[in-house]
């Protein structure tokens, strides 16, 4: 049998948030006011499908896969102010963040099952794969004013171009064999390999004198790779009678980073 689906969604969201806070301290009070307005667009395309076939009277294969692409555009404006007990400015901030990004994912699984000649003796193989990637780019612009005696003492300006990319991949395999010991009990053996790999790069570039974003800011930039490889194996014993069900087992693994 074959099944498949496709879904497409477009979402547009506008909103505004306002927060006003008063802090009461033993010797004074101060206020913090924040406002945010945002404009977000999301276009989502998702597909999935499955295929199942009976190869013969004793074996079958089932395949499932799904994937999707999300394209998202965000634009947010923030304003915040801190006031002292006399409602005079302590600091004030205006910030704009706009980002365009894509999220991609692909997941799949394969299950093969085989009934052997002896009743209760089976062999199966299961494979699972998961992959996702994220990429985005955008700008952060902010002006922060700090006050002393009612006047601006210092101003901090941020003008950055930000680029982010990440990938995650997982592979999980498992081979399982069951051996009947009697009509009501059996042993199950399994062995599998698991791979988990991920990497991420986040770079922030400050605006240079020529107007180009070419000055890498090492404080707000980072990069990493993380790879894990695992062997695992296990055994379990099962007992099933009319009024008694019993199962015990154990698994061990060896992981390499």
PDB file of C-alpha atoms in Angstrom, residues 44-233:
ATOM      1  CA  UNK A  44       5.546  26.090   5.358  1.00  0.00           C
ATOM      2  CA  UNK A  45       5.598  23.150   2.938  1.00  0.00           C
ATOM      3  CA  UNK A  46       5.454  19.614   4.381  1.00  0.00           C
ATOM      4  CA  UNK A  47       5.186  16.193   2.734  1.00  0.00           C
ATOM      5  CA  UNK A  48       5.018  12.641   4.064  1.00  0.00           C
ATOM      6  CA  UNK A  49       4.456   9.217   2.636  1.00  0.00           C
ATOM      7  CA  UNK A  50       4.568   5.522   3.449  1.00  0.00           C
ATOM      8  CA  UNK A  51       4.958   2.322   1.456  1.00  0.00           C
ATOM      9  CA  UNK A  52       4.341  -1.186   2.725  1.00  0.00           C
ATOM     10  CA  UNK A  53       4.782  -4.407   0.795  1.00  0.00           C
ATOM     11  CA  UNK A  54       4.518  -8.098   1.677  1.00  0.00           C
ATOM     12  CA  UNK A  55       7.537  -9.637  -0.049  1.00  0.00           C
ATOM     13  CA  UNK A  56       6.360 -13.198   0.537  1.00  0.00           C
ATOM     14  CA  UNK A  57       4.419 -15.154   3.125  1.00  0.00           C
ATOM     15  CA  UNK A  58       7.138 -14.670   5.734  1.00  0.00           C
ATOM     16  CA  UNK A  59       8.650 -11.201   5.166  1.00  0.00           C
ATOM     17  CA  UNK A  60       7.565  -7.607   4.694  1.00  0.00           C
ATOM     18  CA  UNK A  61       9.029  -4.113   4.336  1.00  0.00           C
ATOM     19  CA  UNK A  62       7.562  -0.838   5.555  1.00  0.00           C
ATOM     20  CA  UNK A  63       9.053   2.496   4.490  1.00  0.00           C
ATOM     21  CA  UNK A  64       8.076   5.899   5.860  1.00  0.00           C
ATOM     22  CA  UNK A  65       9.455   9.341   5.029  1.00  0.00           C
ATOM     23  CA  UNK A  66       8.551  12.943   5.733  1.00  0.00           C
ATOM     24  CA  UNK A  67      10.165  16.297   5.116  1.00  0.00           C
ATOM     25  CA  UNK A  68       9.493  19.967   5.054  1.00  0.00           C
ATOM     26  CA  UNK A  69      10.753  23.455   4.323  1.00  0.00           C
ATOM     27  CA  UNK A  70       9.868  26.496   6.423  1.00  0.00           C
ATOM     28  CA  UNK A  71      10.712  29.969   5.154  1.00  0.00           C
ATOM     29  CA  UNK A  72      10.387  32.627   7.836  1.00  0.00           C
ATOM     30  CA  UNK A  73      10.815  36.400   7.784  1.00  0.00           C
ATOM     31  CA  UNK A  74      10.707  38.375  11.028  1.00  0.00           C
ATOM     32  CA  UNK A  75      10.956  42.059  11.802  1.00  0.00           C
ATOM     33  CA  UNK A  76      10.819  43.336  15.389  1.00  0.00           C
ATOM     34  CA  UNK A  77      11.173  46.798  16.904  1.00  0.00           C
ATOM     35  CA  UNK A  78      11.862  47.243  20.630  1.00  0.00           C
ATOM     36  CA  UNK A  79      11.859  50.285  22.864  1.00  0.00           C
ATOM     37  CA  UNK A  80      12.723  50.227  26.551  1.00  0.00           C
ATOM     38  CA  UNK A  81      13.365  52.850  29.204  1.00  0.00           C
ATOM     39  CA  UNK A  82      14.430  52.813  32.833  1.00  0.00           C
ATOM     40  CA  UNK A  83      13.302  55.710  35.059  1.00  0.00           C
ATOM     41  CA  UNK A  84      14.270  56.700  38.574  1.00  0.00           C
ATOM     42  CA  UNK A  85      11.922  57.719  41.394  1.00  0.00           C
ATOM     43  CA  UNK A  86      11.538  61.206  39.850  1.00  0.00           C
ATOM     44  CA  UNK A  87      10.664  59.677  36.446  1.00  0.00           C
ATOM     45  CA  UNK A  88      13.965  60.886  35.009  1.00  0.00           C
ATOM     46  CA  UNK A  89      15.799  58.695  32.501  1.00  0.00           C
ATOM     47  CA  UNK A  90      18.401  56.242  33.757  1.00  0.00           C
ATOM     48  CA  UNK A  91      18.822  54.590  30.367  1.00  0.00           C
ATOM     49  CA  UNK A  92      16.918  54.227  27.118  1.00  0.00           C
ATOM     50  CA  UNK A  93      17.197  51.702  24.293  1.00  0.00           C
ATOM     51  CA  UNK A  94      15.858  51.358  20.756  1.00  0.00           C
ATOM     52  CA  UNK A  95      16.487  48.105  18.900  1.00  0.00           C
ATOM     53  CA  UNK A  96      15.516  46.641  15.527  1.00  0.00           C
ATOM     54  CA  UNK A  97      15.997  42.989  14.522  1.00  0.00           C
ATOM     55  CA  UNK A  98      15.108  41.612  11.101  1.00  0.00           C
ATOM     56  CA  UNK A  99      15.870  38.065  10.016  1.00  0.00           C
ATOM     57  CA  UNK A 100      15.218  35.827   7.024  1.00  0.00           C
ATOM     58  CA  UNK A 101      15.697  32.105   7.532  1.00  0.00           C
ATOM     59  CA  UNK A 102      14.983  28.611   6.226  1.00  0.00           C
ATOM     60  CA  UNK A 103      14.422  25.401   8.142  1.00  0.00           C
ATOM     61  CA  UNK A 104      14.660  22.053   6.327  1.00  0.00           C
ATOM     62  CA  UNK A 105      14.029  18.557   7.614  1.00  0.00           C
ATOM     63  CA  UNK A 106      14.050  15.021   6.191  1.00  0.00           C
ATOM     64  CA  UNK A 107      13.119  11.965   8.262  1.00  0.00           C
ATOM     65  CA  UNK A 108      12.795   8.356   7.141  1.00  0.00           C
ATOM     66  CA  UNK A 109      12.493   4.849   8.501  1.00  0.00           C
ATOM     67  CA  UNK A 110      12.701   1.329   7.078  1.00  0.00           C
ATOM     68  CA  UNK A 111      11.482  -1.782   8.875  1.00  0.00           C
ATOM     69  CA  UNK A 112      12.145  -5.257   7.467  1.00  0.00           C
ATOM     70  CA  UNK A 113      10.614  -8.266   9.248  1.00  0.00           C
ATOM     71  CA  UNK A 114      11.181 -11.948   8.543  1.00  0.00           C
ATOM     72  CA  UNK A 115       9.536 -15.007  10.093  1.00  0.00           C
ATOM     73  CA  UNK A 116      11.895 -17.975   9.995  1.00  0.00           C
ATOM     74  CA  UNK A 117      10.908 -21.619   9.651  1.00  0.00           C
ATOM     75  CA  UNK A 118      10.799 -22.396  13.357  1.00  0.00           C
ATOM     76  CA  UNK A 119       7.698 -20.989  15.014  1.00  0.00           C
ATOM     77  CA  UNK A 120       8.519 -17.893  17.068  1.00  0.00           C
ATOM     78  CA  UNK A 121      11.923 -17.398  15.453  1.00  0.00           C
ATOM     79  CA  UNK A 122      12.088 -13.964  13.795  1.00  0.00           C
ATOM     80  CA  UNK A 123      14.617 -11.558  12.355  1.00  0.00           C
ATOM     81  CA  UNK A 124      14.089  -7.840  11.827  1.00  0.00           C
ATOM     82  CA  UNK A 125      16.090  -4.800  10.784  1.00  0.00           C
ATOM     83  CA  UNK A 126      15.097  -1.241  11.634  1.00  0.00           C
ATOM     84  CA  UNK A 127      16.697   1.895  10.183  1.00  0.00           C
ATOM     85  CA  UNK A 128      15.829   5.454  11.227  1.00  0.00           C
ATOM     86  CA  UNK A 129      17.229   8.670   9.810  1.00  0.00           C
ATOM     87  CA  UNK A 130      16.677  12.265  10.923  1.00  0.00           C
ATOM     88  CA  UNK A 131      18.177  15.332   9.274  1.00  0.00           C
ATOM     89  CA  UNK A 132      17.563  19.020   9.892  1.00  0.00           C
ATOM     90  CA  UNK A 133      19.250  22.231   8.835  1.00  0.00           C
ATOM     91  CA  UNK A 134      18.718  25.859   9.739  1.00  0.00           C
ATOM     92  CA  UNK A 135      20.093  28.926   8.031  1.00  0.00           C
ATOM     93  CA  UNK A 136      19.344  32.573   8.696  1.00  0.00           C
ATOM     94  CA  UNK A 137      20.724  36.025   8.076  1.00  0.00           C
ATOM     95  CA  UNK A 138      19.698  39.432   9.268  1.00  0.00           C
ATOM     96  CA  UNK A 139      20.560  42.679  10.987  1.00  0.00           C
ATOM     97  CA  UNK A 140      20.684  43.910  14.564  1.00  0.00           C
ATOM     98  CA  UNK A 141      20.637  47.669  15.057  1.00  0.00           C
ATOM     99  CA  UNK A 142      20.450  49.272  18.494  1.00  0.00           C
ATOM    100  CA  UNK A 143      21.007  52.641  20.161  1.00  0.00           C
ATOM    101  CA  UNK A 144      21.480  52.630  23.947  1.00  0.00           C
ATOM    102  CA  UNK A 145      21.601  55.925  25.850  1.00  0.00           C
ATOM    103  CA  UNK A 146      22.835  56.117  29.448  1.00  0.00           C
ATOM    104  CA  UNK A 147      21.937  59.189  31.507  1.00  0.00           C
ATOM    105  CA  UNK A 148      23.585  61.134  34.335  1.00  0.00           C
ATOM    106  CA  UNK A 149      21.842  64.055  36.056  1.00  0.00           C
ATOM    107  CA  UNK A 150      19.144  64.104  33.390  1.00  0.00           C
ATOM    108  CA  UNK A 151      21.496  64.285  30.396  1.00  0.00           C
ATOM    109  CA  UNK A 152      22.941  61.647  28.072  1.00  0.00           C
ATOM    110  CA  UNK A 153      26.354  60.661  29.413  1.00  0.00           C
ATOM    111  CA  UNK A 154      27.242  57.870  26.969  1.00  0.00           C
ATOM    112  CA  UNK A 155      25.695  56.298  23.892  1.00  0.00           C
ATOM    113  CA  UNK A 156      26.322  52.727  22.743  1.00  0.00           C
ATOM    114  CA  UNK A 157      25.527  51.945  19.089  1.00  0.00           C
ATOM    115  CA  UNK A 158      25.279  48.414  17.697  1.00  0.00           C
ATOM    116  CA  UNK A 159      25.058  47.784  13.954  1.00  0.00           C
ATOM    117  CA  UNK A 160      25.656  44.136  13.078  1.00  0.00           C
ATOM    118  CA  UNK A 161      24.976  41.659  10.298  1.00  0.00           C
ATOM    119  CA  UNK A 162      24.367  38.150  11.623  1.00  0.00           C
ATOM    120  CA  UNK A 163      24.679  34.836   9.765  1.00  0.00           C
ATOM    121  CA  UNK A 164      23.764  31.481  11.285  1.00  0.00           C
ATOM    122  CA  UNK A 165      23.933  27.945   9.884  1.00  0.00           C
ATOM    123  CA  UNK A 166      23.444  24.602  11.638  1.00  0.00           C
ATOM    124  CA  UNK A 167      22.975  20.950  10.701  1.00  0.00           C
ATOM    125  CA  UNK A 168      21.937  17.892  12.683  1.00  0.00           C
ATOM    126  CA  UNK A 169      21.968  14.301  11.418  1.00  0.00           C
ATOM    127  CA  UNK A 170      21.044  11.119  13.246  1.00  0.00           C
ATOM    128  CA  UNK A 171      21.256   7.521  11.965  1.00  0.00           C
ATOM    129  CA  UNK A 172      19.935   4.674  14.084  1.00  0.00           C
ATOM    130  CA  UNK A 173      20.137   1.016  13.029  1.00  0.00           C
ATOM    131  CA  UNK A 174      19.016  -2.065  14.936  1.00  0.00           C
ATOM    132  CA  UNK A 175      19.103  -5.771  14.067  1.00  0.00           C
ATOM    133  CA  UNK A 176      16.900  -7.978  16.253  1.00  0.00           C
ATOM    134  CA  UNK A 177      16.751 -11.777  16.447  1.00  0.00           C
ATOM    135  CA  UNK A 178      14.313 -13.761  18.574  1.00  0.00           C
ATOM    136  CA  UNK A 179      14.752 -17.421  19.498  1.00  0.00           C
ATOM    137  CA  UNK A 180      11.954 -19.392  21.152  1.00  0.00           C
ATOM    138  CA  UNK A 181      13.021 -21.550  24.089  1.00  0.00           C
ATOM    139  CA  UNK A 182       9.612 -23.065  24.722  1.00  0.00           C
ATOM    140  CA  UNK A 183       5.997 -22.375  23.873  1.00  0.00           C
ATOM    141  CA  UNK A 184       5.846 -19.602  26.488  1.00  0.00           C
ATOM    142  CA  UNK A 185       9.371 -18.177  26.591  1.00  0.00           C
ATOM    143  CA  UNK A 186      11.959 -16.735  24.248  1.00  0.00           C
ATOM    144  CA  UNK A 187      15.306 -14.941  24.046  1.00  0.00           C
ATOM    145  CA  UNK A 188      15.743 -11.731  22.057  1.00  0.00           C
ATOM    146  CA  UNK A 189      19.140 -10.460  20.886  1.00  0.00           C
ATOM    147  CA  UNK A 190      19.807  -7.071  19.319  1.00  0.00           C
ATOM    148  CA  UNK A 191      22.715  -5.105  17.913  1.00  0.00           C
ATOM    149  CA  UNK A 192      22.773  -1.601  16.514  1.00  0.00           C
ATOM    150  CA  UNK A 193      24.851   1.377  15.494  1.00  0.00           C
ATOM    151  CA  UNK A 194      23.891   4.993  16.223  1.00  0.00           C
ATOM    152  CA  UNK A 195      25.467   8.059  14.611  1.00  0.00           C
ATOM    153  CA  UNK A 196      24.753  11.611  15.796  1.00  0.00           C
ATOM    154  CA  UNK A 197      26.531  14.469  14.030  1.00  0.00           C
ATOM    155  CA  UNK A 198      25.865  18.176  14.487  1.00  0.00           C
ATOM    156  CA  UNK A 199      27.586  21.423  13.579  1.00  0.00           C
ATOM    157  CA  UNK A 200      26.794  25.086  13.996  1.00  0.00           C
ATOM    158  CA  UNK A 201      28.285  28.400  12.879  1.00  0.00           C
ATOM    159  CA  UNK A 202      27.097  31.777  14.177  1.00  0.00           C
ATOM    160  CA  UNK A 203      28.917  34.865  12.955  1.00  0.00           C
ATOM    161  CA  UNK A 204      28.313  38.526  13.773  1.00  0.00           C
ATOM    162  CA  UNK A 205      29.881  41.248  11.643  1.00  0.00           C
ATOM    163  CA  UNK A 206      30.216  44.879  12.701  1.00  0.00           C
ATOM    164  CA  UNK A 207      29.714  47.647  10.202  1.00  0.00           C
ATOM    165  CA  UNK A 208      33.034  49.035   8.997  1.00  0.00           C
ATOM    166  CA  UNK A 209      33.881  52.585   7.974  1.00  0.00           C
ATOM    167  CA  UNK A 210      33.204  51.863   4.295  1.00  0.00           C
ATOM    168  CA  UNK A 211      29.647  50.776   5.109  1.00  0.00           C
ATOM    169  CA  UNK A 212      30.323  47.057   4.628  1.00  0.00           C
ATOM    170  CA  UNK A 213      29.764  44.400   7.285  1.00  0.00           C
ATOM    171  CA  UNK A 214      33.230  42.830   7.157  1.00  0.00           C
ATOM    172  CA  UNK A 215      34.534  43.149  10.737  1.00  0.00           C
ATOM    173  CA  UNK A 216      33.968  39.800  12.494  1.00  0.00           C
ATOM    174  CA  UNK A 217      32.954  40.233  16.140  1.00  0.00           C
ATOM    175  CA  UNK A 218      34.600  37.312  17.927  1.00  0.00           C
ATOM    176  CA  UNK A 219      32.657  37.912  21.163  1.00  0.00           C
ATOM    177  CA  UNK A 220      29.307  37.235  19.503  1.00  0.00           C
ATOM    178  CA  UNK A 221      30.529  34.567  17.043  1.00  0.00           C
ATOM    179  CA  UNK A 222      31.063  30.866  17.636  1.00  0.00           C
ATOM    180  CA  UNK A 223      31.453  27.564  15.824  1.00  0.00           C
ATOM    181  CA  UNK A 224      31.322  23.934  16.900  1.00  0.00           C
ATOM    182  CA  UNK A 225      31.185  20.361  15.584  1.00  0.00           C
ATOM    183  CA  UNK A 226      29.949  17.445  17.655  1.00  0.00           C
ATOM    184  CA  UNK A 227      30.138  13.850  16.349  1.00  0.00           C
ATOM    185  CA  UNK A 228      29.061  10.782  18.338  1.00  0.00           C
ATOM    186  CA  UNK A 229      29.340   7.129  17.228  1.00  0.00           C
ATOM    187  CA  UNK A 230      27.780   4.392  19.366  1.00  0.00           C
ATOM    188  CA  UNK A 231      27.771   0.587  19.229  1.00  0.00           C
ATOM    189  CA  UNK A 232      25.068  -1.057  21.333  1.00  0.00           C
ATOM    190  CA  UNK A 233      23.952  -4.611  21.941  1.00  0.00           C
TER     191      UNK A 233
END
